[in-house]
Short mmCIF file of C-alpha atoms in Angstrom, two decimals:
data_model
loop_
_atom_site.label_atom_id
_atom_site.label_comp_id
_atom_site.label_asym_id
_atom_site.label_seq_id
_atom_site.Cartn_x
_atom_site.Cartn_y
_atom_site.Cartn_z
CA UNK A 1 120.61 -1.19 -98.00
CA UNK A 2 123.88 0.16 -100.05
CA UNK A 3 121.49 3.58 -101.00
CA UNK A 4 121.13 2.74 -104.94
CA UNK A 5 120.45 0.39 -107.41
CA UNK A 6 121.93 -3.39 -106.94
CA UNK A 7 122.52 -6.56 -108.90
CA UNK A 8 122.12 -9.71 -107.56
CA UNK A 9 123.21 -13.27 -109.41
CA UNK A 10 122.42 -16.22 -107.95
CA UNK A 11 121.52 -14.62 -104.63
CA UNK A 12 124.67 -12.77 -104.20
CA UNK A 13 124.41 -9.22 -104.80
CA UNK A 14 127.71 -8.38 -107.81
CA UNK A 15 126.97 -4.56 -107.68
CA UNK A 16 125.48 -1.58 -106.96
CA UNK A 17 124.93 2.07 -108.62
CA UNK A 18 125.06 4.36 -105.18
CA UNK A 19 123.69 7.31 -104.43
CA UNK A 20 126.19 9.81 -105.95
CA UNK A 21 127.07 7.92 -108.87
CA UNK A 22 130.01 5.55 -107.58
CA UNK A 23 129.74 2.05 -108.06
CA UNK A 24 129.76 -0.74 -105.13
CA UNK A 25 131.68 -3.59 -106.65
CA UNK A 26 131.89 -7.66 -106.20
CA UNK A 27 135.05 -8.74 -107.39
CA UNK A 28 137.48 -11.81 -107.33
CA UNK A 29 139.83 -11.89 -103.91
CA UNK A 30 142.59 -12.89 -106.54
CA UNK A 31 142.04 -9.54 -108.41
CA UNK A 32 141.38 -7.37 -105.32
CA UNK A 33 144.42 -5.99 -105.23
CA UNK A 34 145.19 -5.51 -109.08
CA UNK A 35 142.00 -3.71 -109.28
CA UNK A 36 142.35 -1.40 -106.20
CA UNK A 37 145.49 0.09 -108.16
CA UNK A 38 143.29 1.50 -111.23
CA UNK A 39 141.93 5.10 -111.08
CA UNK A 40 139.10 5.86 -108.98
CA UNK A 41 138.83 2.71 -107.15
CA UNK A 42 139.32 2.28 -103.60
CA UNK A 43 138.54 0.04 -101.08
CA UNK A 44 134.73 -0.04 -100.27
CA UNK A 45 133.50 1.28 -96.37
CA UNK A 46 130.21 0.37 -94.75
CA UNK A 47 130.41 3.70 -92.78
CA UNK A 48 133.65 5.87 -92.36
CA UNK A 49 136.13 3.77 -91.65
CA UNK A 50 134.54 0.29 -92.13
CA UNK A 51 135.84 -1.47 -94.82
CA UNK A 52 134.07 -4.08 -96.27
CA UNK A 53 137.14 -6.37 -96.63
CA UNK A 54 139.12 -8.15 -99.48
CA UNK A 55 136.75 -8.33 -102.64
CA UNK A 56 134.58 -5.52 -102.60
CA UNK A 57 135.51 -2.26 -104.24
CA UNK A 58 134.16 1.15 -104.68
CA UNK A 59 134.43 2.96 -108.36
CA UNK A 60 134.30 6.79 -108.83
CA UNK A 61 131.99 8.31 -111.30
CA UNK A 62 134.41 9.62 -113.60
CA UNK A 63 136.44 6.59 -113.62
CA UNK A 64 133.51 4.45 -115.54
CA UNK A 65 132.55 7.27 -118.37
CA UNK A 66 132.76 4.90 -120.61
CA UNK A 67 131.74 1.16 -121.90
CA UNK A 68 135.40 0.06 -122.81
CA UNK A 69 136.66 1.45 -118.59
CA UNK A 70 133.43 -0.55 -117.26
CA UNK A 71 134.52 -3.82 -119.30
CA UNK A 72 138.21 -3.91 -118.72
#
């Protein structure tokens, strides 16, 4: 459906490893926001100019090369 790799818990897919290396992201409405200001994230789209609304995100490759940027 998202063209990668997804996570489900408890029914509710969390994330996704798309094609092109970006990650598809579940995260908190509270956090939305605060998130969406960090390098390389930016609102997720289902199509151009579709976004998928508060509390999903999409992460650029280089902005997760490491464990510590995927944890924090």
């Amino acid at each position: 459906m998202f063209g990668g790799r997804s996570f489900m818990v408890d029914d509710a897919m969390v994330v996704a490893a798309r094609t092109g290396g970006a990650l598809l992201v579940r995260v908190p409405r509270s956090r939305h926001d605060d998130l969406l200001a960090r390098p390389g994230a930016h609102q997720a789209e289902m199509g151009t100019g579709r976004s998928m609304g508060p509390g999903w995100i999409s992460v650029a490759p280089e902005a997760v090369t490491t464990e510590e940027s995927l944890t924090s």
